[in-house]
PDB file of C-alpha atoms and ligand atoms in Angstrom:
ATOM      1  CA  MET A  25     -27.496 -17.096   2.524  1.00 39.00           C
ATOM      2  CA  GLY A  26     -24.045 -15.666   2.717  1.00 43.00           C
ATOM      3  CA  ALA A  27     -25.062 -12.664   0.634  1.00 53.00           C
ATOM      4  CA  GLU A  28     -26.118  -9.193   1.652  1.00 57.00           C
ATOM      5  CA  ASP A  29     -27.105  -6.423  -0.747  1.00 54.00           C
ATOM      6  CA  GLN A  30     -25.808  -2.933  -0.359  1.00 60.00           C
ATOM      7  CA  GLY A  31     -27.104  -0.813  -3.226  1.00 68.00           C
ATOM      8  CA  ARG A  32     -25.965  -2.510  -6.378  1.00 87.00           C
ATOM      9  CA  VAL A  33     -22.935  -4.039  -4.678  1.00 97.00           C
ATOM     10  CA  LYS A  34     -23.350  -7.610  -3.518  1.00 98.00           C
ATOM     11  CA  ILE A  35     -21.496  -8.669  -0.362  1.00 98.00           C
ATOM     12  CA  LEU A  36     -20.506 -12.327  -0.356  1.00 98.00           C
ATOM     13  CA  ARG A  37     -19.025 -14.123   2.646  1.00 98.00           C
ATOM     14  CA  GLU A  38     -18.632 -17.650   1.306  1.00 98.00           C
ATOM     15  CA  VAL A  39     -16.420 -19.126  -1.385  1.00 98.00           C
ATOM     16  CA  ALA A  40     -19.316 -21.143  -2.819  1.00 98.00           C
ATOM     17  CA  ALA A  41     -21.397 -17.980  -3.284  1.00 98.00           C
ATOM     18  CA  LEU A  42     -18.487 -16.211  -4.996  1.00 98.00           C
ATOM     19  CA  ARG A  43     -17.967 -19.185  -7.311  1.00 98.00           C
ATOM     20  CA  GLN A  44     -21.671 -19.232  -8.228  1.00 98.00           C
ATOM     21  CA  THR A  45     -21.763 -15.501  -8.970  1.00 98.00           C
ATOM     22  CA  VAL A  46     -18.642 -15.684 -11.118  1.00 98.00           C
ATOM     23  CA  ALA A  47     -19.986 -18.777 -12.936  1.00 98.00           C
ATOM     24  CA  ASN A  48     -23.175 -16.870 -13.771  1.00 98.00           C
ATOM     25  CA  TRP A  49     -21.126 -13.973 -15.143  1.00 98.00           C
ATOM     26  CA  ARG A  50     -18.984 -16.342 -17.203  1.00 98.00           C
ATOM     27  CA  ALA A  51     -22.091 -17.969 -18.652  1.00 98.00           C
ATOM     28  CA  ALA A  52     -23.217 -14.489 -19.728  1.00 98.00           C
ATOM     29  CA  GLY A  53     -19.871 -13.875 -21.457  1.00 98.00           C
ATOM     30  CA  GLU A  54     -18.529 -11.367 -18.908  1.00 98.00           C
ATOM     31  CA  SER A  55     -14.863 -10.846 -18.019  1.00 98.00           C
ATOM     32  CA  ILE A  56     -13.800 -10.609 -14.393  1.00 98.00           C
ATOM     33  CA  ALA A  57     -11.225  -8.543 -12.486  1.00 99.00           C
ATOM     34  CA  LEU A  58     -10.194  -9.237  -8.893  1.00 99.00           C
ATOM     35  CA  THR A  59      -8.739  -6.525  -6.629  1.00 98.00           C
ATOM     36  CA  PRO A  60      -7.507  -8.059  -3.360  1.00 98.00           C
ATOM     37  CA  THR A  61      -7.374  -5.701  -0.354  1.00 98.00           C
ATOM     38  CA  MET A  62      -7.384  -5.689   3.424  1.00 98.00           C
ATOM     39  CA  GLY A  63     -10.035  -2.952   3.507  1.00 97.00           C
ATOM     40  CA  ALA A  64      -9.648   0.496   5.139  1.00 96.00           C
ATOM     41  CA  LEU A  65     -10.030   1.740   1.599  1.00 98.00           C
ATOM     42  CA  HIS A  66      -8.560   4.988   0.289  1.00 98.00           C
ATOM     43  CA  LYS A  67      -8.099   6.546  -3.143  1.00 98.00           C
ATOM     44  CA  GLY A  68      -5.272   4.139  -3.926  1.00 98.00           C
ATOM     45  CA  HIS A  69      -7.662   1.199  -3.678  1.00 98.00           C
ATOM     46  CA  VAL A  70     -10.276   3.119  -5.672  1.00 98.00           C
ATOM     47  CA  SER A  71      -7.727   3.592  -8.476  1.00 98.00           C
ATOM     48  CA  LEU A  72      -7.397  -0.204  -8.681  1.00 98.00           C
ATOM     49  CA  VAL A  73     -11.160  -0.492  -9.120  1.00 98.00           C
ATOM     50  CA  ALA A  74     -11.101   2.188 -11.837  1.00 98.00           C
ATOM     51  CA  LEU A  75      -8.385   0.279 -13.703  1.00 98.00           C
ATOM     52  CA  ALA A  76     -10.282  -2.989 -13.184  1.00 98.00           C
ATOM     53  CA  ARG A  77     -13.409  -1.480 -14.743  1.00 98.00           C
ATOM     54  CA  LYS A  78     -11.436  -0.474 -17.823  1.00 98.00           C
ATOM     55  CA  ARG A  79     -10.029  -3.970 -18.242  1.00 98.00           C
ATOM     56  CA  ALA A  80     -13.003  -6.203 -17.334  1.00 98.00           C
ATOM     57  CA  SER A  81     -16.800  -6.066 -17.305  1.00 98.00           C
ATOM     58  CA  ARG A  82     -17.174  -7.212 -13.661  1.00 98.00           C
ATOM     59  CA  VAL A  83     -15.106  -6.207 -10.630  1.00 98.00           C
ATOM     60  CA  VAL A  84     -14.697  -8.227  -7.435  1.00 99.00           C
ATOM     61  CA  MET A  85     -12.899  -6.692  -4.462  1.00 98.00           C
ATOM     62  CA  SER A  86     -11.826  -8.996  -1.682  1.00 98.00           C
ATOM     63  CA  ILE A  87     -11.660  -7.441   1.776  1.00 98.00           C
ATOM     64  CA  PHE A  88      -9.820  -9.755   4.121  1.00 98.00           C
ATOM     65  CA  VAL A  89      -7.328  -8.836   6.827  1.00 98.00           C
ATOM     66  CA  ASN A  90      -5.113 -11.841   6.314  1.00 98.00           C
ATOM     67  CA  PRO A  91      -3.691 -13.181   9.588  1.00 98.00           C
ATOM     68  CA  THR A  92      -1.006 -15.322   7.920  1.00 98.00           C
ATOM     69  CA  GLN A  93       0.851 -12.282   6.562  1.00 98.00           C
ATOM     70  CA  PHE A  94       1.185 -10.605   9.980  1.00 97.00           C
ATOM     71  CA  ALA A  95       3.903 -11.632  12.445  1.00 96.00           C
ATOM     72  CA  PRO A  96       2.797 -11.998  16.093  1.00 95.00           C
ATOM     73  CA  ASN A  97       4.359  -8.610  16.974  1.00 93.00           C
ATOM     74  CA  GLU A  98       2.589  -6.782  14.127  1.00 94.00           C
ATOM     75  CA  ASP A  99      -0.715  -4.897  13.947  1.00 92.00           C
ATOM     76  CA  PHE A 100      -3.205  -7.629  12.907  1.00 96.00           C
ATOM     77  CA  GLY A 101      -5.560  -6.880  15.818  1.00 95.00           C
ATOM     78  CA  ALA A 102      -5.238  -3.109  15.490  1.00 92.00           C
ATOM     79  CA  TYR A 103      -5.360  -2.990  11.668  1.00 94.00           C
ATOM     80  CA  PRO A 104      -8.048  -0.417  10.729  1.00 95.00           C
ATOM     81  CA  ARG A 105     -11.384  -2.056   9.874  1.00 96.00           C
ATOM     82  CA  THR A 106     -13.938   0.256   8.187  1.00 97.00           C
ATOM     83  CA  PHE A 107     -16.184  -2.195   6.363  1.00 98.00           C
ATOM     84  CA  GLY A 108     -19.294  -0.017   5.918  1.00 97.00           C
ATOM     85  CA  ALA A 109     -17.312   2.893   4.473  1.00 97.00           C
ATOM     86  CA  ASP A 110     -15.323   0.459   2.296  1.00 98.00           C
ATOM     87  CA  VAL A 111     -18.480  -0.936   0.699  1.00 98.00           C
ATOM     88  CA  ALA A 112     -19.768   2.593   0.031  1.00 97.00           C
ATOM     89  CA  MET A 113     -16.458   3.578  -1.632  1.00 98.00           C
ATOM     90  CA  PHE A 114     -16.411   0.418  -3.712  1.00 98.00           C
ATOM     91  CA  ALA A 115     -20.013   1.035  -4.800  1.00 97.00           C
ATOM     92  CA  ALA A 116     -19.227   4.639  -5.736  1.00 97.00           C
ATOM     93  CA  ALA A 117     -16.275   3.381  -7.806  1.00 97.00           C
ATOM     94  CA  GLY A 118     -18.633   1.121  -9.772  1.00 97.00           C
ATOM     95  CA  GLY A 119     -17.624  -2.271  -8.375  1.00 98.00           C
ATOM     96  CA  ASP A 120     -19.895  -5.321  -8.384  1.00 98.00           C
ATOM     97  CA  VAL A 121     -19.028  -7.752  -5.569  1.00 98.00           C
ATOM     98  CA  VAL A 122     -17.253  -7.432  -2.237  1.00 98.00           C
ATOM     99  CA  PHE A 123     -15.927 -10.820  -1.169  1.00 98.00           C
ATOM    100  CA  ALA A 124     -15.396 -10.643   2.599  1.00 98.00           C
ATOM    101  CA  PRO A 125     -14.872 -14.102   4.072  1.00 98.00           C
ATOM    102  CA  ASP A 126     -14.162 -14.530   7.765  1.00 98.00           C
ATOM    103  CA  VAL A 127     -10.970 -16.225   8.920  1.00 98.00           C
ATOM    104  CA  ALA A 128     -12.736 -19.586   9.400  1.00 98.00           C
ATOM    105  CA  GLU A 129     -14.035 -19.503   5.803  1.00 98.00           C
ATOM    106  CA  MET A 130     -10.567 -18.726   4.451  1.00 98.00           C
ATOM    107  CA  TYR A 131      -8.564 -20.979   6.770  1.00 98.00           C
ATOM    108  CA  GLY A 132     -10.809 -23.897   7.710  1.00 97.00           C
ATOM    109  CA  ALA A 133     -10.135 -26.345  10.536  1.00 97.00           C
ATOM    110  CA  GLY A 134      -6.893 -28.215   9.951  1.00 98.00           C
ATOM    111  CA  PHE A 135      -5.522 -25.683   7.459  1.00 98.00           C
ATOM    112  CA  SER A 136      -1.894 -26.742   6.921  1.00 98.00           C
ATOM    113  CA  THR A 137      -0.494 -25.274   3.708  1.00 98.00           C
ATOM    114  CA  LEU A 138       1.717 -22.221   3.287  1.00 98.00           C
ATOM    115  CA  LEU A 139       3.587 -21.397   0.081  1.00 98.00           C
ATOM    116  CA  ASN A 140       7.341 -21.359   0.363  1.00 97.00           C
ATOM    117  CA  VAL A 141       8.404 -18.432  -1.843  1.00 98.00           C
ATOM    118  CA  ALA A 142      11.928 -17.533  -2.985  1.00 97.00           C
ATOM    119  CA  GLY A 143      12.991 -15.268  -5.866  1.00 96.00           C
ATOM    120  CA  PRO A 144      11.717 -11.687  -5.343  1.00 96.00           C
ATOM    121  CA  ALA A 145      10.330 -12.718  -1.939  1.00 95.00           C
ATOM    122  CA  ALA A 146      13.908 -13.262  -0.787  1.00 95.00           C
ATOM    123  CA  ALA A 147      15.408 -10.048  -2.165  1.00 97.00           C
ATOM    124  CA  GLY A 148      16.695  -8.827   1.178  1.00 98.00           C
ATOM    125  CA  LEU A 149      14.116  -6.024   1.453  1.00 98.00           C
ATOM    126  CA  GLU A 150      10.764  -6.527   3.273  1.00 98.00           C
ATOM    127  CA  ASP A 151      11.645 -10.182   3.829  1.00 98.00           C
ATOM    128  CA  GLN A 152      14.532  -9.170   6.126  1.00 98.00           C
ATOM    129  CA  PHE A 153      12.140  -7.380   8.460  1.00 98.00           C
ATOM    130  CA  ARG A 154       9.007  -9.486   7.912  1.00 97.00           C
ATOM    131  CA  PRO A 155      10.390 -12.996   7.314  1.00 97.00           C
ATOM    132  CA  THR A 156       7.009 -14.769   7.254  1.00 97.00           C
ATOM    133  CA  HIS A 157       5.115 -12.040   5.388  1.00 98.00           C
ATOM    134  CA  PHE A 158       5.366 -13.150   1.763  1.00 98.00           C
ATOM    135  CA  ALA A 159       4.491 -16.774   2.506  1.00 98.00           C
ATOM    136  CA  GLY A 160       1.207 -15.453   3.931  1.00 98.00           C
ATOM    137  CA  VAL A 161       0.650 -13.047   1.042  1.00 98.00           C
ATOM    138  CA  ALA A 162       1.416 -15.670  -1.608  1.00 98.00           C
ATOM    139  CA  THR A 163      -0.856 -18.197   0.085  1.00 98.00           C
ATOM    140  CA  VAL A 164      -3.850 -15.902   0.441  1.00 98.00           C
ATOM    141  CA  VAL A 165      -3.507 -14.443  -3.060  1.00 99.00           C
ATOM    142  CA  THR A 166      -3.277 -17.950  -4.538  1.00 98.00           C
ATOM    143  CA  LYS A 167      -6.409 -18.916  -2.599  1.00 98.00           C
ATOM    144  CA  LEU A 168      -8.272 -15.767  -3.680  1.00 99.00           C
ATOM    145  CA  VAL A 169      -7.389 -16.313  -7.343  1.00 98.00           C
ATOM    146  CA  ASN A 170      -8.459 -19.974  -7.093  1.00 98.00           C
ATOM    147  CA  GLN A 171     -11.687 -18.973  -5.366  1.00 98.00           C
ATOM    148  CA  CYS A 172     -12.608 -16.243  -7.863  1.00 98.00           C
ATOM    149  CA  ARG A 173     -10.837 -17.426 -11.036  1.00 98.00           C
ATOM    150  CA  PRO A 174     -10.665 -13.933 -12.517  1.00 98.00           C
ATOM    151  CA  ASP A 175      -9.225 -13.034 -15.912  1.00 98.00           C
ATOM    152  CA  ILE A 176      -7.049 -10.382 -14.296  1.00 98.00           C
ATOM    153  CA  ALA A 177      -5.944  -9.529 -10.774  1.00 99.00           C
ATOM    154  CA  ILE A 178      -4.759  -6.000  -9.982  1.00 98.00           C
ATOM    155  CA  PHE A 179      -2.141  -5.010  -7.397  1.00 98.00           C
ATOM    156  CA  GLY A 180      -0.594  -1.657  -6.519  1.00 98.00           C
ATOM    157  CA  GLU A 181       3.026  -0.783  -7.229  1.00 98.00           C
ATOM    158  CA  LYS A 182       2.910   0.792  -3.764  1.00 98.00           C
ATOM    159  CA  ASP A 183       3.775  -2.714  -2.519  1.00 98.00           C
ATOM    160  CA  TYR A 184       6.341  -3.274  -5.253  1.00 98.00           C
ATOM    161  CA  GLN A 185       8.084  -6.329  -3.816  1.00 98.00           C
ATOM    162  CA  GLN A 186       4.654  -7.888  -3.186  1.00 98.00           C
ATOM    163  CA  LEU A 187       3.696  -7.241  -6.834  1.00 98.00           C
ATOM    164  CA  LYS A 188       6.884  -8.974  -8.002  1.00 98.00           C
ATOM    165  CA  VAL A 189       6.289 -11.920  -5.652  1.00 98.00           C
ATOM    166  CA  ILE A 190       2.733 -12.322  -6.927  1.00 98.00           C
ATOM    167  CA  GLU A 191       3.831 -12.138 -10.577  1.00 98.00           C
ATOM    168  CA  ARG A 192       6.340 -14.910  -9.815  1.00 98.00           C
ATOM    169  CA  VAL A 193       3.789 -17.083  -7.973  1.00 98.00           C
ATOM    170  CA  ALA A 194       1.247 -16.645 -10.790  1.00 98.00           C
ATOM    171  CA  ARG A 195       3.800 -17.852 -13.359  1.00 98.00           C
ATOM    172  CA  ASP A 196       5.202 -20.641 -11.204  1.00 98.00           C
ATOM    173  CA  LEU A 197       1.826 -22.061 -10.127  1.00 98.00           C
ATOM    174  CA  ASP A 198      -0.091 -21.408 -13.383  1.00 98.00           C
ATOM    175  CA  LEU A 199      -2.679 -19.302 -11.571  1.00 98.00           C
ATOM    176  CA  GLY A 200      -4.298 -18.476 -14.892  1.00 98.00           C
ATOM    177  CA  ALA A 201      -4.983 -14.828 -14.129  1.00 98.00           C
ATOM    178  CA  GLU A 202      -3.029 -11.978 -15.681  1.00 98.00           C
ATOM    179  CA  ILE A 203      -1.341  -9.965 -12.896  1.00 98.00           C
ATOM    180  CA  ILE A 204      -1.515  -6.227 -13.495  1.00 98.00           C
ATOM    181  CA  GLY A 205       0.422  -3.552 -11.571  1.00 98.00           C
ATOM    182  CA  ALA A 206      -1.151  -0.135 -10.951  1.00 98.00           C
ATOM    183  CA  PRO A 207       0.698   3.129 -10.178  1.00 98.00           C
ATOM    184  CA  THR A 208       0.970   4.489  -6.635  1.00 98.00           C
ATOM    185  CA  ILE A 209      -1.570   7.144  -5.669  1.00 98.00           C
ATOM    186  CA  ARG A 210      -0.126   9.894  -3.445  1.00 98.00           C
ATOM    187  CA  GLU A 211      -1.213  12.822  -1.318  1.00 98.00           C
ATOM    188  CA  ALA A 212      -0.453  16.252  -2.799  1.00 98.00           C
ATOM    189  CA  ASP A 213       2.761  16.390  -0.719  1.00 98.00           C
ATOM    190  CA  GLY A 214       3.995  13.065  -2.111  1.00 98.00           C
ATOM    191  CA  LEU A 215       3.125  10.725   0.774  1.00 98.00           C
ATOM    192  CA  ALA A 216       1.903   7.414  -0.691  1.00 98.00           C
ATOM    193  CA  LEU A 217      -1.661   6.696   0.434  1.00 98.00           C
ATOM    194  CA  SER A 218      -1.760   3.827   2.916  1.00 97.00           C
ATOM    195  CA  SER A 219      -4.325   2.431   5.319  1.00 94.00           C
ATOM    196  CA  ARG A 220      -1.629   2.751   7.985  1.00 93.00           C
ATOM    197  CA  ASN A 221      -1.257   6.539   7.530  1.00 97.00           C
ATOM    198  CA  VAL A 222      -4.079   6.946  10.086  1.00 95.00           C
ATOM    199  CA  TYR A 223      -1.558   5.835  12.733  1.00 95.00           C
ATOM    200  CA  LEU A 224       0.585   8.969  12.145  1.00 98.00           C
ATOM    201  CA  SER A 225       0.402  11.777  14.726  1.00 98.00           C
ATOM    202  CA  PRO A 226      -0.025  15.290  13.251  1.00 98.00           C
ATOM    203  CA  GLU A 227       3.727  15.899  13.640  1.00 97.00           C
ATOM    204  CA  GLU A 228       4.650  12.585  12.067  1.00 98.00           C
ATOM    205  CA  ARG A 229       2.250  13.281   9.209  1.00 98.00           C
ATOM    206  CA  LYS A 230       4.156  16.530   8.522  1.00 98.00           C
ATOM    207  CA  ALA A 231       7.483  14.684   8.435  1.00 98.00           C
ATOM    208  CA  ALA A 232       6.225  11.699   6.408  1.00 98.00           C
ATOM    209  CA  PRO A 233       6.601  13.134   2.853  1.00 98.00           C
ATOM    210  CA  ALA A 234      10.394  13.299   3.419  1.00 98.00           C
ATOM    211  CA  LEU A 235      10.585   9.620   2.469  1.00 98.00           C
ATOM    212  CA  HIS A 236       9.193  10.126  -1.028  1.00 98.00           C
ATOM    213  CA  ALA A 237      11.129  13.392  -1.456  1.00 98.00           C
ATOM    214  CA  ALA A 238      14.392  11.581  -0.647  1.00 98.00           C
ATOM    215  CA  LEU A 239      13.605   8.827  -3.165  1.00 98.00           C
ATOM    216  CA  GLN A 240      12.865  11.444  -5.825  1.00 98.00           C
ATOM    217  CA  ARG A 241      16.156  13.267  -5.216  1.00 98.00           C
ATOM    218  CA  CYS A 242      17.977   9.950  -5.238  1.00 98.00           C
ATOM    219  CA  ALA A 243      16.412   8.966  -8.571  1.00 98.00           C
ATOM    220  CA  ALA A 244      17.204  12.362 -10.072  1.00 98.00           C
ATOM    221  CA  GLY A 245      20.831  12.062  -8.929  1.00 97.00           C
ATOM    222  CA  ILE A 246      21.192   8.616 -10.517  1.00 95.00           C
ATOM    223  CA  ARG A 247      19.488   9.746 -13.728  1.00 94.00           C
ATOM    224  CA  GLY A 248      21.912  12.673 -13.844  1.00 94.00           C
ATOM    225  CA  GLY A 249      24.847  10.253 -13.828  1.00 93.00           C
ATOM    226  CA  GLY A 250      25.651  10.355 -10.102  1.00 94.00           C
ATOM    227  CA  ALA A 251      27.050   7.294  -8.311  1.00 94.00           C
ATOM    228  CA  ILE A 252      24.244   5.116  -6.930  1.00 95.00           C
ATOM    229  CA  ASP A 253      25.972   4.546  -3.583  1.00 96.00           C
ATOM    230  CA  VAL A 254      26.402   8.276  -3.053  1.00 97.00           C
ATOM    231  CA  ALA A 255      22.784   9.000  -3.997  1.00 97.00           C
ATOM    232  CA  LEU A 256      21.556   6.269  -1.621  1.00 98.00           C
ATOM    233  CA  ALA A 257      23.732   7.570   1.226  1.00 98.00           C
ATOM    234  CA  GLN A 258      22.278  11.061   0.756  1.00 98.00           C
ATOM    235  CA  ALA A 259      18.749   9.651   0.745  1.00 98.00           C
ATOM    236  CA  ARG A 260      19.390   7.704   3.956  1.00 98.00           C
ATOM    237  CA  ALA A 261      20.847  10.791   5.657  1.00 98.00           C
ATOM    238  CA  SER A 262      17.899  13.018   4.744  1.00 98.00           C
ATOM    239  CA  VAL A 263      15.308  10.420   5.789  1.00 98.00           C
ATOM    240  CA  GLU A 264      17.048  10.029   9.151  1.00 98.00           C
ATOM    241  CA  ALA A 265      17.224  13.805   9.531  1.00 98.00           C
ATOM    242  CA  ALA A 266      13.425  13.915   9.093  1.00 98.00           C
ATOM    243  CA  GLY A 267      13.081  11.657  12.148  1.00 98.00           C
ATOM    244  CA  PHE A 268      12.689   8.226  10.563  1.00 98.00           C
ATOM    245  CA  ILE A 269      14.421   5.047  11.654  1.00 98.00           C
ATOM    246  CA  ILE A 270      15.344   3.322   8.401  1.00 98.00           C
ATOM    247  CA  ASP A 271      14.782  -0.373   7.777  1.00 98.00           C
ATOM    248  CA  TYR A 272      16.209  -0.134   4.247  1.00 98.00           C
ATOM    249  CA  ILE A 273      16.647   2.237   1.336  1.00 98.00           C
ATOM    250  CA  GLU A 274      18.025   0.297  -1.611  1.00 98.00           C
ATOM    251  CA  ALA A 275      18.360   0.339  -5.408  1.00 97.00           C
ATOM    252  CA  ARG A 276      17.456  -2.883  -7.197  1.00 97.00           C
ATOM    253  CA  ASP A 277      16.864  -4.337 -10.643  1.00 96.00           C
ATOM    254  CA  ALA A 278      13.269  -3.263 -11.268  1.00 97.00           C
ATOM    255  CA  GLU A 279      12.241  -6.603 -12.745  1.00 96.00           C
ATOM    256  CA  THR A 280      14.024  -9.217 -10.624  1.00 95.00           C
ATOM    257  CA  LEU A 281      14.756  -7.130  -7.486  1.00 97.00           C
ATOM    258  CA  ALA A 282      18.311  -8.511  -7.627  1.00 95.00           C
ATOM    259  CA  PRO A 283      21.122  -6.236  -6.373  1.00 95.00           C
ATOM    260  CA  LEU A 284      22.532  -4.087  -9.164  1.00 93.00           C
ATOM    261  CA  ALA A 285      25.551  -5.248 -11.076  1.00 82.00           C
ATOM    262  CA  ALA A 286      27.747  -2.762 -12.942  1.00 79.00           C
ATOM    263  CA  PRO A 287      27.345  -1.634 -15.620  1.00 75.00           C
ATOM    264  CA  ILE A 288      23.654  -0.887 -15.027  1.00 82.00           C
ATOM    265  CA  GLY A 289      21.747  -2.059 -18.093  1.00 82.00           C
ATOM    266  CA  ALA A 290      18.255  -2.796 -16.790  1.00 87.00           C
ATOM    267  CA  PRO A 291      15.715  -0.389 -15.245  1.00 95.00           C
ATOM    268  CA  VAL A 292      16.349   0.441 -11.579  1.00 97.00           C
ATOM    269  CA  ARG A 293      13.798   0.685  -8.762  1.00 98.00           C
ATOM    270  CA  LEU A 294      14.418   2.461  -5.458  1.00 98.00           C
ATOM    271  CA  LEU A 295      12.679   0.795  -2.511  1.00 98.00           C
ATOM    272  CA  ALA A 296      12.418   2.020   1.059  1.00 98.00           C
ATOM    273  CA  ALA A 297      10.911   1.128   4.410  1.00 98.00           C
ATOM    274  CA  ALA A 298      11.287   3.360   7.443  1.00 98.00           C
ATOM    275  CA  ARG A 299       9.585   3.930  10.757  1.00 98.00           C
ATOM    276  CA  LEU A 300       8.205   7.174  12.121  1.00 98.00           C
ATOM    277  CA  GLY A 301       7.378   6.508  15.745  1.00 96.00           C
ATOM    278  CA  LYS A 302       5.239   3.362  15.743  1.00 94.00           C
ATOM    279  CA  THR A 303       4.249   3.628  12.081  1.00 95.00           C
ATOM    280  CA  ARG A 304       6.174   1.784   9.403  1.00 96.00           C
ATOM    281  CA  LEU A 305       5.986   3.374   5.958  1.00 98.00           C
ATOM    282  CA  ILE A 306       7.102   1.794   2.677  1.00 98.00           C
ATOM    283  CA  ASP A 307       7.561   3.476  -0.679  1.00 98.00           C
ATOM    284  CA  ASN A 308       9.311   2.955  -3.994  1.00 98.00           C
ATOM    285  CA  ILE A 309       9.840   4.700  -7.325  1.00 98.00           C
ATOM    286  CA  GLY A 310      11.374   3.943 -10.694  1.00 98.00           C
ATOM    287  CA  VAL A 311      14.622   5.698 -11.660  1.00 97.00           C
TER     288      VAL A 311
HETATM  289  P1  AMP B 407      -3.835  -3.340   1.155  1.00 77.99           P
HETATM  290  O1  AMP B 407      -5.287  -3.212   1.476  1.00 77.99           O
HETATM  291  O2  AMP B 407      -2.966  -2.342   1.833  1.00 77.99           O
HETATM  292  O3  AMP B 407      -3.341  -4.761   1.282  1.00 77.99           O
HETATM  293  O4  AMP B 407      -3.708  -2.985  -0.372  1.00 77.99           O
HETATM  294  C1  AMP B 407      -4.527  -3.586  -1.329  1.00 77.99           C
HETATM  295  C2  AMP B 407      -4.015  -3.257  -2.703  1.00 77.99           C
HETATM  296  O5  AMP B 407      -4.031  -1.835  -2.882  1.00 77.99           O
HETATM  297  C3  AMP B 407      -2.560  -3.707  -2.914  1.00 77.99           C
HETATM  298  O6  AMP B 407      -2.427  -4.211  -4.231  1.00 77.99           O
HETATM  299  C4  AMP B 407      -1.799  -2.430  -2.728  1.00 77.99           C
HETATM  300  O7  AMP B 407      -0.563  -2.416  -3.395  1.00 77.99           O
HETATM  301  C5  AMP B 407      -2.759  -1.408  -3.304  1.00 77.99           C
HETATM  302  N1  AMP B 407      -2.463  -0.071  -2.801  1.00 77.99           N
HETATM  303  C6  AMP B 407      -2.266   0.291  -1.510  1.00 77.99           C
HETATM  304  N2  AMP B 407      -1.948   1.598  -1.422  1.00 77.99           N
HETATM  305  C7  AMP B 407      -1.943   2.078  -2.698  1.00 77.99           C
HETATM  306  C8  AMP B 407      -1.677   3.358  -3.281  1.00 77.99           C
HETATM  307  N3  AMP B 407      -1.346   4.417  -2.547  1.00 77.99           N
HETATM  308  N4  AMP B 407      -1.762   3.475  -4.621  1.00 77.99           N
HETATM  309  C9  AMP B 407      -2.082   2.401  -5.395  1.00 77.99           C
HETATM  310  N5  AMP B 407      -2.352   1.177  -4.907  1.00 77.99           N
HETATM  311  C10 AMP B 407      -2.273   1.008  -3.581  1.00 77.99           C
END
């Protein structure tokens, strides 16, 4: 009940079944990694599984398109859902369990709790454009960690502000899992892999790498001693010239996401979000 077998990967739909499987592993002395996703897997997700396998003996991937992190005007209904292919990719990557609850299992009747997150979640980046997003992310990640109780949970640096929010939540709420960040996997032309890249038209796909290229030039300029404001202005101009409408391109303290204060002592992260037609792309790099 609640479990289907697909090769050696077990598909679980219920929290109780996940808890039982993890308890059995624990009793056998295994260590457990959780990799939360919304499915539509690509090589970026696979890299999280590869890292998970190095750090733990069992790997759980959650696949759950989380309604509470989408605003009503966003793409919850249209978000790509490719479950069969996802399970095959996860199996090929050597994972053990796909946890794929439905919305009713995750948010039962009367569900009433959403985390109120500040700190990195209020850095003036994604939160300005998606004001309810991180409350939904923090809530579902807290639930997933409580449901699975892994030793480690792995998140991509691709969603850098999200990673910082989750690190904060894990410390603040004693989640008991070590949060690990994994590097961004890119196409050969620099475009960060994303489930939303399938929305790009062929012309938009050609223009899309300009975002990463602008961040790279910006980082090189800052490393070379150039003024940060000038480097950011150049990056914004070149991203606009490539046809994007910019939500933000900013430089922040890499750890806290606070605005930079002179003189710059701590590591700097460049973070960007910009729209090409109907597709919103985000990216970030270290300086
Ligand atoms: P998503 O399914 O988009 O919610 O992403 C699930 C996890 O995969 C998150 O921790 C993301 O940060 C991570 N991820 C998404 N794209 C990439 C990528 N290109 N490289 C590395 N990790 C990624």
